[in-house]
Coordinates of C-alpha atoms in Angstrom, one line a residue:
X1 CA 38.7 59.4 -47.9
X2 CA 38.3 59.4 -44.1
X3 CA 38.2 56.2 -42.1
X4 CA 36.3 56.1 -38.8
X5 CA 36.0 53.5 -36.1
X6 CA 35.0 49.9 -36.8
X7 CA 31.5 48.5 -36.2
X8 CA 30.5 44.9 -35.7
X9 CA 27.4 45.2 -38.0
X10 CA 26.5 47.9 -40.5
X11 CA 22.8 48.2 -41.5
X12 CA 22.1 50.1 -44.7
X13 CA 18.6 51.5 -44.8
X14 CA 16.2 52.6 -42.0
X15 CA 12.9 51.0 -43.2
X16 CA 11.1 48.1 -41.7
X17 CA 13.9 45.6 -42.6
X18 CA 16.7 47.9 -41.5
X19 CA 15.1 48.8 -38.2
X20 CA 14.5 45.2 -37.2
X21 CA 17.9 44.2 -38.4
X22 CA 19.6 46.8 -36.2
X23 CA 17.4 46.0 -33.2
X24 CA 18.2 42.2 -33.5
X25 CA 22.0 42.7 -34.0
X26 CA 22.3 45.0 -31.0
X27 CA 20.9 42.4 -28.6
X28 CA 24.0 40.2 -29.2
X29 CA 26.2 43.0 -27.8
X30 CA 27.3 44.0 -31.3
X31 CA 28.1 47.7 -32.0
X32 CA 25.7 48.4 -34.8
X33 CA 25.7 51.3 -37.3
X34 CA 22.3 52.1 -38.8
X35 CA 23.0 54.3 -41.8
X36 CA 20.1 55.9 -43.7
X37 CA 19.8 58.9 -46.1
X38 CA 17.1 60.5 -43.9
X39 CA 16.9 59.8 -40.2
X40 CA 13.4 61.4 -40.1
X41 CA 12.1 58.5 -42.2
X42 CA 13.2 55.7 -39.9
X43 CA 10.1 53.4 -39.4
X44 CA 8.2 55.2 -42.1
X45 CA 5.1 53.6 -43.5
X46 CA 5.7 54.3 -47.2
X47 CA 2.4 53.1 -48.5
X48 CA -0.7 51.9 -46.6
X49 CA -1.2 52.9 -43.0
X50 CA -1.7 49.3 -41.7
X51 CA 0.1 46.3 -40.4
X52 CA -0.9 42.7 -40.8
X53 CA -3.4 40.9 -43.0
X54 CA -3.8 37.4 -44.3
X55 CA -0.6 35.5 -43.6
X56 CA 1.1 38.8 -42.8
X57 CA -0.5 38.9 -39.3
X58 CA 1.2 35.6 -38.6
X59 CA 4.6 37.2 -39.6
X60 CA 4.0 40.1 -37.2
X61 CA 3.2 37.6 -34.4
X62 CA 6.4 35.7 -35.2
X63 CA 8.5 38.9 -35.2
X64 CA 7.1 39.6 -31.8
X65 CA 7.8 36.1 -30.6
X66 CA 11.4 36.7 -31.6
X67 CA 11.4 40.0 -29.7
X68 CA 11.2 42.3 -32.6
X69 CA 9.6 45.8 -32.7
X70 CA 6.7 45.7 -35.2
X71 CA 4.0 44.2 -33.1
X72 CA 4.6 46.6 -30.2
X73 CA 4.6 49.6 -32.5
X74 CA 1.4 48.4 -34.2
X75 CA -0.3 48.0 -30.8
X76 CA 0.9 51.4 -29.6
X77 CA -0.4 53.1 -32.7
X78 CA -3.4 50.9 -33.7
X79 CA -6.6 52.8 -34.3
X80 CA -8.7 50.1 -36.1
X81 CA -8.1 46.4 -35.3
X82 CA -9.8 43.7 -37.5
X83 CA -9.6 39.9 -37.4
X84 CA -9.7 38.7 -41.0
X85 CA -11.3 35.4 -41.9
X86 CA -13.0 35.4 -38.5
X87 CA -15.7 33.1 -39.7
X88 CA -13.2 30.5 -40.8
X89 CA -10.9 28.2 -38.7
X90 CA -8.2 29.8 -36.5
X91 CA -5.5 28.4 -38.8
X92 CA -6.3 31.0 -41.5
X93 CA -7.4 33.8 -39.2
X94 CA -5.1 36.9 -39.3
X95 CA -5.0 40.2 -37.5
X96 CA -4.8 43.5 -39.4
X97 CA -4.6 46.9 -37.8
X98 CA -4.9 50.4 -39.3
X99 CA -2.4 52.6 -37.5
X100 CA -1.6 56.2 -36.9
X101 CA 1.4 56.8 -39.1
X102 CA 3.1 59.3 -36.8
X103 CA 2.6 57.2 -33.6
X104 CA 3.8 54.1 -35.4
X105 CA 7.1 55.8 -36.5
X106 CA 7.5 57.3 -33.0
X107 CA 7.2 53.9 -31.4
X108 CA 9.9 52.4 -33.7
X109 CA 12.3 55.3 -33.2
X110 CA 11.8 55.1 -29.4
X111 CA 12.4 51.4 -29.3
X112 CA 15.7 51.8 -31.3
X113 CA 16.9 54.7 -29.1
X114 CA 16.2 52.8 -25.9
X115 CA 18.3 49.9 -27.2
X116 CA 22.0 50.0 -26.4
X117 CA 24.8 49.7 -29.1
X118 CA 22.8 51.2 -32.0
X119 CA 24.4 54.3 -33.6
X120 CA 22.4 56.2 -36.2
X121 CA 24.0 58.2 -39.0
X122 CA 22.3 60.2 -41.8
X123 CA 24.4 59.6 -45.0
X124 CA 24.0 57.8 -48.3
X125 CA 26.0 54.7 -49.1
X126 CA 27.8 54.7 -52.5
X127 CA 29.9 51.6 -52.3
X128 CA 30.6 48.3 -50.5
X129 CA 34.2 47.7 -49.4
X130 CA 35.3 44.2 -50.5
X131 CA 38.3 42.1 -49.8
X132 CA 38.0 39.3 -52.4
X133 CA 34.7 37.7 -51.7
X134 CA 34.5 39.1 -48.1
X135 CA 32.7 42.4 -47.3
X136 CA 34.8 44.7 -45.1
X137 CA 32.7 47.8 -44.8
X138 CA 31.0 50.7 -46.7
X139 CA 31.9 54.1 -48.2
X140 CA 29.4 56.9 -48.0
X141 CA 28.8 59.6 -50.7
X142 CA 30.7 62.0 -48.4
X143 CA 33.7 59.6 -48.8
X144 CA 33.6 58.4 -45.2
X145 CA 34.6 54.8 -44.7
X146 CA 33.1 52.6 -42.0
X147 CA 34.6 49.1 -41.5
X148 CA 32.8 45.9 -40.6
X149 CA 32.9 42.2 -41.4
X150 CA 29.1 42.1 -41.5
X151 CA 26.8 44.3 -43.6
X152 CA 23.1 44.1 -44.1
X153 CA 21.6 45.7 -47.2
X154 CA 17.9 46.8 -46.7
X155 CA 17.5 49.3 -49.5
X156 CA 13.8 48.8 -50.1
X157 CA 12.7 50.5 -53.4
X158 CA 15.7 52.9 -53.4
X159 CA 18.2 50.9 -55.5
X160 CA 18.1 52.8 -58.8
X161 CA 14.5 53.7 -58.0
X162 CA 12.4 55.6 -60.6
X163 CA 9.0 57.1 -59.9
X164 CA 6.4 57.2 -62.6
X165 CA 3.3 59.6 -62.8
X166 CA 1.8 59.5 -66.2
X167 CA 4.4 60.5 -68.8
X168 CA 6.6 62.0 -66.1
X169 CA 9.3 59.9 -64.5
X170 CA 12.2 60.9 -62.2
X171 CA 14.7 59.3 -59.9
X172 CA 13.4 58.4 -56.4
X173 CA 12.7 55.5 -54.1
X174 CA 9.7 57.2 -52.6
X175 CA 8.0 60.5 -53.2
X176 CA 10.3 63.3 -52.1
X177 CA 13.2 60.9 -51.4
X178 CA 16.2 60.4 -53.7
X179 CA 17.2 56.9 -54.9
X180 CA 20.5 55.2 -54.5
X181 CA 22.3 55.3 -57.8
X182 CA 26.0 54.7 -57.1
X183 CA 25.4 51.7 -54.9
X184 CA 23.1 50.2 -57.5
X185 CA 25.8 50.6 -60.1
X186 CA 28.4 48.9 -58.0
X187 CA 26.0 46.0 -57.2
X188 CA 25.2 45.5 -60.8
X189 CA 28.9 44.9 -61.5
X190 CA 29.0 42.2 -58.9
X191 CA 28.0 38.6 -59.7
X192 CA 24.4 39.1 -58.6
X193 CA 21.4 38.3 -60.9
X194 CA 19.6 41.6 -61.1
X195 CA 16.0 42.3 -62.1
X196 CA 13.5 45.2 -62.0
X197 CA 10.3 45.1 -60.0
X198 CA 7.5 47.6 -59.6
X199 CA 5.1 48.7 -56.9
X200 CA 2.6 51.5 -56.5
X201 CA 0.6 53.6 -54.2
X202 CA -2.8 55.4 -54.5
X203 CA -3.4 59.2 -54.2
X204 CA -4.0 60.6 -50.7
X205 CA -7.3 62.5 -50.3
X206 CA -8.1 65.4 -48.1
X207 CA -10.5 64.1 -45.3
X208 CA -12.5 67.4 -45.4
X209 CA -13.5 66.7 -49.0
X210 CA -15.0 63.3 -48.4
X211 CA -18.8 62.9 -47.9
X212 CA -18.9 60.1 -45.3
X213 CA -22.7 60.1 -45.2
X214 CA -22.8 58.3 -48.5
X215 CA -20.3 55.6 -47.4
X216 CA -20.6 52.2 -45.7
X217 CA -19.1 52.3 -42.2
X218 CA -16.9 49.5 -41.0
X219 CA -16.2 49.1 -37.3
X220 CA -13.2 47.3 -35.8
X221 CA -13.1 44.3 -33.4
X222 CA -14.9 44.2 -30.1
X223 CA -13.2 43.1 -28.0
X224 CA -10.2 44.8 -29.6
X225 CA -7.5 42.5 -30.9
X226 CA -3.8 42.9 -30.3
X227 CA -0.5 41.8 -31.8
X228 CA 2.2 41.7 -29.1
X229 CA 2.2 38.8 -26.6
X230 CA 3.3 41.5 -24.1
X231 CA 0.4 43.8 -24.5
X232 CA -2.8 44.2 -22.5
X233 CA -6.1 45.1 -24.0
X234 CA -6.7 48.1 -21.7
X235 CA -3.7 49.8 -23.2
X236 CA -5.3 50.3 -26.6
X237 CA -5.9 53.7 -28.1
X238 CA -9.3 55.1 -28.9
X239 CA -10.6 53.2 -32.0
X240 CA -12.0 54.8 -35.2
X241 CA -14.0 53.4 -38.1
X242 CA -13.0 53.1 -41.7
X243 CA -15.4 53.4 -44.6
X244 CA -16.1 51.5 -47.8
X245 CA -17.0 52.7 -51.2
X246 CA -16.7 51.3 -54.7
X247 CA -15.6 52.1 -58.2
X248 CA -18.3 52.1 -60.9
X249 CA -18.8 51.9 -64.7
X250 CA -18.0 55.6 -65.0
X251 CA -14.8 55.2 -63.1
X252 CA -13.8 52.2 -65.3
X253 CA -14.6 54.1 -68.5
X254 CA -12.4 57.1 -67.5
X255 CA -9.5 54.8 -66.8
X256 CA -9.9 52.8 -70.1
X257 CA -10.1 56.0 -72.1
X258 CA -6.8 57.1 -70.6
X259 CA -5.0 53.8 -70.5
X260 CA -2.4 54.9 -73.0
X261 CA -1.3 57.6 -70.5
X262 CA -0.5 55.0 -67.9
X263 CA 3.3 54.1 -67.9
X264 CA 2.3 50.5 -67.1
X265 CA 0.5 50.2 -70.5
X266 CA 2.6 52.7 -72.5
X267 CA 5.7 50.5 -72.0
X268 CA 7.7 53.0 -69.9
X269 CA 7.6 50.6 -66.9
X270 CA 9.5 47.3 -67.6
X271 CA 9.4 46.0 -64.0
X272 CA 7.0 43.4 -62.9
X273 CA 4.3 44.5 -60.4
X274 CA 2.7 42.7 -57.5
X275 CA 0.0 40.2 -58.7
X276 CA -2.0 40.3 -55.4
X277 CA -2.0 44.1 -55.1
X278 CA -2.7 45.3 -58.7
X279 CA -3.1 48.9 -59.8
X280 CA -6.6 50.1 -60.6
X281 CA -5.6 50.1 -64.2
X282 CA -4.8 46.4 -64.0
X283 CA -8.0 45.7 -62.2
X284 CA -10.1 47.4 -64.8
X285 CA -8.3 45.7 -67.7
X286 CA -7.9 42.2 -66.3
X287 CA -11.2 41.9 -64.5
X288 CA -13.6 43.3 -67.1
X289 CA -16.5 41.1 -65.7
X290 CA -16.3 43.0 -62.4
X291 CA -18.7 46.0 -62.4
X292 CA -17.0 47.6 -59.4
X293 CA -14.1 47.2 -57.0
X294 CA -14.0 47.8 -53.3
X295 CA -12.2 50.8 -51.9
X296 CA -11.4 51.1 -48.2
X297 CA -11.0 54.6 -47.0
X298 CA -8.5 54.6 -44.1
X299 CA -7.6 57.7 -42.1
X300 CA -3.8 58.0 -41.7
X301 CA -4.0 59.1 -38.1
X302 CA -6.0 60.9 -35.4
X303 CA -4.8 64.3 -36.5
X304 CA -4.0 63.6 -40.2
X305 CA -5.8 65.3 -43.0
X306 CA -5.0 62.4 -45.3
X307 CA -7.3 59.6 -46.3
X308 CA -5.6 56.5 -47.8
X309 CA -8.0 55.0 -50.4
X310 CA -6.9 51.3 -50.3
X311 CA -7.7 49.7 -53.7
X312 CA -6.9 52.4 -56.3
X313 CA -3.2 52.3 -56.6
X314 CA -2.3 54.2 -59.8
X315 CA 0.3 55.8 -61.9
X316 CA -2.0 57.7 -64.3
X317 CA -1.5 61.5 -64.7
X318 CA -2.6 63.6 -61.8
X319 CA -5.5 65.2 -63.8
X320 CA -6.8 61.7 -64.7
X321 CA -6.5 60.6 -61.1
X322 CA -8.6 63.6 -60.0
X323 CA -11.2 62.8 -62.6
X324 CA -11.7 59.1 -61.8
X325 CA -11.5 59.7 -58.0
X326 CA -14.4 62.2 -58.3
X327 CA -16.5 59.6 -60.2
X328 CA -16.6 57.5 -57.0
X329 CA -19.5 57.7 -54.5
X330 CA -18.6 59.9 -51.6
X331 CA -15.6 61.3 -53.3
X332 CA -17.4 63.6 -55.8
X333 CA -15.6 66.7 -54.3
X334 CA -12.4 65.0 -53.3
X335 CA -9.2 66.9 -53.3
X336 CA -6.0 65.0 -53.8
X337 CA -3.1 66.0 -51.5
X338 CA -0.5 63.6 -52.8
X339 CA -0.8 61.9 -56.2
X340 CA -0.6 58.1 -56.7
X341 CA 2.5 56.8 -58.4
X342 CA 4.5 53.7 -59.4
X343 CA 8.1 53.1 -58.4
X344 CA 10.4 50.8 -60.3
X345 CA 13.6 49.5 -58.6
X346 CA 16.4 47.0 -58.7
X347 CA 16.3 43.8 -56.7
X348 CA 18.3 40.5 -56.8
X349 CA 17.5 36.9 -57.3
X350 CA 17.0 35.4 -53.8
X351 CA 18.3 32.0 -55.1
X352 CA 21.7 33.6 -54.6
X353 CA 21.2 33.7 -50.9
X354 CA 21.7 31.1 -48.2
X355 CA 18.6 30.5 -46.0
X356 CA 20.3 32.6 -43.4
X357 CA 20.0 35.5 -45.9
X358 CA 23.7 35.7 -46.3
X359 CA 24.9 36.0 -49.9
X360 CA 26.4 32.9 -51.5
X361 CA 28.7 35.2 -53.5
X362 CA 30.0 37.6 -50.8
X363 CA 30.7 36.4 -47.3
X364 CA 29.4 38.6 -44.5
X365 CA 26.9 40.4 -46.8
X366 CA 23.2 39.9 -45.9
X367 CA 20.2 41.1 -47.9
X368 CA 16.7 41.7 -46.5
X369 CA 13.4 43.2 -47.7
X370 CA 12.4 44.3 -51.1
X371 CA 15.9 43.9 -52.4
X372 CA 15.1 40.1 -52.2
X373 CA 12.0 40.5 -54.4
X374 CA 9.3 40.7 -51.6
X375 CA 6.6 43.3 -51.1
X376 CA 5.1 44.4 -47.8
X377 CA 6.2 45.8 -44.5
X378 CA 5.7 42.5 -42.7
X379 CA 7.8 40.4 -45.1
X380 CA 10.6 43.1 -45.0
X381 CA 10.6 43.3 -41.2
X382 CA 10.8 39.5 -40.7
X383 CA 13.6 39.2 -43.1
X384 CA 15.4 42.1 -41.4
X385 CA 15.1 40.4 -38.0
X386 CA 16.6 37.2 -39.5
X387 CA 19.4 38.9 -41.4
X388 CA 20.2 41.1 -38.3
X389 CA 20.5 38.2 -35.9
X390 CA 22.6 36.1 -38.4
X391 CA 24.9 39.1 -39.1
X392 CA 25.5 39.2 -35.4
X393 CA 26.1 35.5 -35.2
X394 CA 28.4 35.7 -38.2
X395 CA 30.6 38.3 -36.3
X396 CA 30.5 36.2 -33.2
X397 CA 31.6 33.2 -35.3
X398 CA 28.6 31.3 -34.1
X399 CA 26.4 28.9 -36.1
X400 CA 23.8 30.8 -38.0
X401 CA 20.1 30.0 -37.8
X402 CA 16.9 30.1 -39.8
X403 CA 13.4 28.7 -39.1
X404 CA 12.1 25.6 -41.0
X405 CA 8.9 25.6 -42.9
X406 CA 7.2 23.7 -40.1
X407 CA 8.4 26.2 -37.5
X408 CA 7.2 29.5 -38.8
X409 CA 5.7 31.5 -41.7
X410 CA 9.1 33.2 -41.8
X411 CA 10.6 29.8 -42.6
X412 CA 8.0 29.3 -45.3
X413 CA 8.9 32.7 -46.9
X414 CA 12.7 32.1 -46.6
X415 CA 12.4 28.6 -48.1
X416 CA 10.2 29.9 -51.0
X417 CA 12.6 32.7 -51.8
X418 CA 15.9 30.9 -51.5
X419 CA 14.7 27.5 -53.0
X420 CA 12.1 28.5 -55.6
X421 CA 12.9 32.2 -56.1
X422 CA 10.3 34.7 -57.4
X423 CA 9.6 36.3 -60.7
X424 CA 7.2 38.9 -59.2
X425 CA 7.0 40.8 -55.8
X426 CA 6.5 38.0 -53.2
X427 CA 3.7 38.4 -50.7
X428 CA 2.8 36.1 -47.8
X429 CA -0.5 34.3 -47.6
X430 CA -1.7 31.5 -45.3
X431 CA -2.2 29.4 -48.4
X432 CA 1.6 29.3 -48.9
X433 CA 2.0 27.2 -45.7
X434 CA 1.3 23.5 -45.9
X435 CA 1.5 23.4 -42.1
X436 CA -0.8 26.3 -41.3
X437 CA -2.8 24.2 -38.8
X438 CA 0.3 24.3 -36.6
X439 CA 1.5 27.8 -37.5
X440 CA -1.3 29.8 -36.0
X441 CA -1.1 33.4 -34.7
X442 CA -2.0 32.3 -31.2
X443 CA 1.0 29.9 -30.8
X444 CA 3.8 31.9 -32.4
X445 CA 5.5 32.5 -29.0
X446 CA 5.2 28.9 -28.1
X447 CA 6.9 28.0 -31.4
X448 CA 9.7 30.6 -31.4
X449 CA 10.4 32.5 -28.2
X450 CA 12.4 29.7 -26.5
X451 CA 14.4 29.2 -29.7
X452 CA 15.1 32.9 -29.8
X453 CA 16.1 33.0 -26.2
X454 CA 18.6 30.2 -26.8
X455 CA 20.1 32.1 -29.7
X456 CA 20.3 35.4 -27.8
X457 CA 17.9 37.5 -29.7
X458 CA 15.0 37.3 -27.1
X459 CA 15.5 39.2 -23.9
X460 CA 15.0 37.6 -20.5
X461 CA 11.8 39.5 -19.6
X462 CA 10.0 38.1 -22.7
X463 CA 11.2 34.6 -22.0
X464 CA 9.8 34.9 -18.4
X465 CA 6.5 36.0 -19.9
X466 CA 6.5 32.8 -22.1
X467 CA 7.2 30.6 -19.1
X468 CA 4.3 32.1 -17.2
X469 CA 2.1 31.5 -20.2
X470 CA 3.3 27.8 -20.6
X471 CA 2.4 27.2 -16.9
X472 CA -1.0 28.7 -17.3
X473 CA -1.6 26.5 -20.3
X474 CA -0.4 23.4 -18.4
X475 CA -2.8 24.2 -15.5
X476 CA -5.8 24.9 -17.7
X477 CA -5.1 21.8 -19.8
X478 CA -5.2 19.7 -16.6
X479 CA -8.5 21.4 -15.6
X480 CA -10.0 20.7 -19.1
X481 CA -9.1 17.0 -18.9
X482 CA -10.2 16.5 -15.3
X483 CA -13.4 18.6 -15.0
X484 CA -16.4 16.5 -15.8
X485 CA -20.0 17.5 -16.2
X486 CA -22.5 15.1 -14.8
X487 CA -24.8 13.6 -17.4
X488 CA -28.0 14.8 -15.6
X489 CA -26.8 18.3 -14.8
X490 CA -28.5 21.5 -16.1
X491 CA -25.3 22.5 -17.9
X492 CA -25.2 19.3 -19.9
X493 CA -28.8 19.9 -20.9
X494 CA -27.8 23.3 -22.2
X495 CA -24.9 21.7 -24.2
X496 CA -27.2 19.0 -25.5
X497 CA -29.5 21.7 -26.8
X498 CA -26.7 23.1 -28.8
X499 CA -25.8 19.7 -30.1
X500 CA -29.4 18.7 -30.9
X501 CA -28.6 15.3 -29.2
X502 CA -28.5 14.3 -25.5
X503 CA -25.1 13.5 -23.9
X504 CA -25.7 10.2 -22.1
X505 CA -22.5 10.1 -19.9
X506 CA -20.3 12.4 -17.8
X507 CA -18.2 14.5 -20.2
X508 CA -15.0 16.4 -19.7
X509 CA -14.5 20.0 -20.9
X510 CA -11.8 18.6 -23.3
X511 CA -14.2 16.1 -24.8
X512 CA -16.8 18.8 -25.3
X513 CA -14.3 21.0 -27.2
X514 CA -13.5 18.1 -29.5
X515 CA -17.0 18.7 -31.0
X516 CA -16.9 21.3 -33.9
X517 CA -20.2 22.9 -32.6
X518 CA -18.7 23.7 -29.2
X519 CA -16.4 26.6 -28.5
X520 CA -15.0 28.3 -25.4
X521 CA -17.4 31.2 -26.0
X522 CA -20.4 28.8 -25.9
X523 CA -19.0 27.2 -22.7
X524 CA -18.9 30.7 -21.1
X525 CA -22.5 31.2 -22.1
X526 CA -23.4 28.0 -20.4
X527 CA -21.5 28.9 -17.2
X528 CA -19.0 26.1 -17.7
X529 CA -16.1 28.4 -18.2
X530 CA -15.7 31.9 -16.7
X531 CA -14.4 35.1 -18.2
X532 CA -11.6 35.5 -15.7
X533 CA -9.0 36.8 -18.1
X534 CA -7.9 33.3 -19.3
X535 CA -9.9 33.3 -22.5
X536 CA -6.7 33.6 -24.7
X537 CA -5.3 30.6 -22.9
X538 CA -8.5 28.7 -23.3
X539 CA -8.7 29.5 -27.0
X540 CA -5.2 28.1 -27.5
X541 CA -6.2 24.9 -25.8
X542 CA -9.4 24.8 -27.9
X543 CA -7.4 25.0 -31.1
X544 CA -5.0 22.3 -29.9
X545 CA -7.9 20.0 -29.0
X546 CA -9.8 20.5 -32.3
X547 CA -6.8 20.2 -34.5
X548 CA -5.0 17.4 -32.6
X549 CA -5.7 14.6 -35.0
X550 CA -4.7 16.7 -38.1
X551 CA -1.5 18.0 -36.4
X552 CA -0.5 14.4 -35.5
X553 CA -0.6 13.5 -39.1
X554 CA 1.3 16.6 -40.1
X555 CA 4.0 15.7 -37.6
X556 CA 4.7 12.5 -39.5
X557 CA 5.2 14.5 -42.7
X558 CA 7.4 17.0 -40.9
X559 CA 9.6 14.2 -39.4
X560 CA 10.2 12.8 -42.9
X561 CA 10.9 16.3 -44.4
X562 CA 13.3 17.2 -41.6
X563 CA 15.2 13.9 -42.1
X564 CA 16.0 15.0 -45.7
X565 CA 16.6 18.6 -44.6
X566 CA 19.2 17.2 -42.2
X567 CA 21.3 15.6 -45.0
X568 CA 23.6 18.4 -45.9
X569 CA 25.1 18.9 -49.4
X570 CA 28.7 20.1 -49.4
X571 CA 29.0 23.5 -51.1
X572 CA 32.0 22.2 -53.0
X573 CA 30.1 19.3 -54.7
X574 CA 30.5 18.9 -58.5
X575 CA 27.2 17.8 -59.8
X576 CA 28.5 17.2 -63.3
X577 CA 30.5 14.3 -61.8
X578 CA 27.4 12.5 -60.8
X579 CA 26.3 10.0 -63.6
X580 CA 22.6 9.8 -64.5
X581 CA 21.5 13.4 -63.8
X582 CA 19.7 15.1 -66.7
X583 CA 20.9 18.5 -68.1
X584 CA 17.9 20.2 -66.6
X585 CA 18.6 18.8 -63.2
X586 CA 22.3 19.8 -63.5
X587 CA 21.4 23.3 -64.5
X588 CA 18.9 23.7 -61.6
X589 CA 21.3 22.3 -59.0
X590 CA 24.2 24.4 -60.1
X591 CA 21.9 27.5 -60.2
X592 CA 20.4 27.1 -56.8
X593 CA 23.3 25.3 -54.9
X594 CA 20.9 23.7 -52.3
X595 CA 22.3 23.2 -48.9
X596 CA 20.5 20.0 -48.2
X597 CA 18.7 17.1 -49.9
X598 CA 15.4 18.5 -48.6
X599 CA 16.0 21.9 -50.2
X600 CA 17.1 20.2 -53.5
X601 CA 13.8 18.2 -53.5
X602 CA 11.8 21.4 -53.4
X603 CA 13.5 22.9 -56.5
X604 CA 11.2 22.9 -59.5
X605 CA 12.5 20.4 -62.1
X606 CA 14.6 18.3 -59.7
X607 CA 12.7 15.0 -59.9
X608 CA 12.4 12.3 -57.2
X609 CA 14.6 10.0 -59.3
X610 CA 17.3 12.7 -59.4
X611 CA 17.1 12.9 -55.6
X612 CA 17.6 9.1 -55.4
X613 CA 20.6 9.3 -57.7
X614 CA 22.1 12.1 -55.6
X615 CA 21.5 10.2 -52.4
X616 CA 23.1 7.0 -53.7
X617 CA 26.2 9.0 -55.0
X618 CA 26.6 10.9 -51.8
X619 CA 26.5 7.6 -49.8
X620 CA 29.1 6.0 -52.0
X621 CA 31.3 9.0 -51.5
X622 CA 30.9 8.8 -47.7
X623 CA 29.1 12.1 -47.5
X624 CA 26.1 10.6 -45.7

């Protein structure tokens, strides 16, 4: 075995989590090794060619606010931007963009290569090096040893991955990519709680065999949206449309008749699949009352021959896939380029992680992405960023950090995973956040960039950009409060017409925006506001004004929650010595090992009375 030079941080895996982890660690001056089995797949979009979505868009904005790569890559490769929930309040609106696969990957690779201190190596990892309960490096399948006191595992679906297509199954974490067997075997021998999960992907269709004249055209946003707080609208690529079609009774009949050939229903797949992204087999079986299901046909790039049919993920045999695809309107002559398939893989119980994503079992070992039971590029990337920055802080012997639930959707996800855990692939939604009025897309940088700058993960240029934005908000806010429309002016008459009631006194712009019927866009129509490039600032202020009362109430709840989150529970505490705790509570506390009273209170089965007992005992012991 050959030993080479030491690294500060080693990242295993070059997917979304691994790329963001390497990028974050390097900004602390750490020497980072990014090791992957195939350097050509760094930044690869393994499944759908899109970034963002409900709740996921907020994660992308937060990654950007913390100076990550995903938002910039999405903007540089975006070919179809869409604001979801646009008819609802801004608290639940999310951006989604269909991207050019090749351009997205190119952007990620370029950002990594431009960053100092990242060394990329194409090899497979077979083993972690351990010294007691401390990680000390890795060994590759070529028997090369790399030493480090901090390792981040971002293995995606590659740990003991198995691909299923009909009755056929074979080792692989992704089509045409081998899985990681030896590393999976070692990790199974360690004191981790292991489980099997499953995900899937639809067949890819040749664009030349689709009859678009039969399909419903769907255009993107106008004006075009964007993800990164550093981007300008004029820098967007040419936009294209996507198309909508539907399954039908014939499609469903073909699937039902061949259900026994699906590994999901034949029993060959034991792993649990994602509830919110089911296969077409599951849709047909579980939603029998639905006569059809939407399919979004998304081109994978400007020059790509492939169409991604979003909504028909499947693991049926190839010949059945061809048959049911051709039963769909517009796809009667469709040719499949790549078959759909399911992939089953190992992951670990995230209850075994600290909220910094460091293992409770092995010091210096961090886990991020699908290895923690999540699904989705955005969930993986945000975990990678957090794990990467904490791996660097660990090496620097600095206090590690994670966002709270009231600070970020990343904080919601981390708290859900580490406190409650997950029995199925975890996916982010706006509904998971009780503080979503405060955690909007438009204010992610206001919430997180200054924090990130203080930590060292946000670069100076981005922080200066935030400072300019804060100053613009301050000035515009002053103007909104102090610009009054006279009660007898023509502009007030226009506004009164919108309100169906006459305003009888001079009214400020701020007071106008308190009314649900009035928006910045309507004030522009009335000539009260101008379209001088400040609309994004004005919309932030509009949201702050409209939600002010609700947010004020939320802040009281947050203050109470943060008080209990601030009461830390020593890792050495022996819960069995505390009289009055039930067996169930003892089991849950010993299993989860919460780091605070607040986290303990969010564990299912830990009752309010148990929390009171714990608080009283800790106070008597002088721990509070």
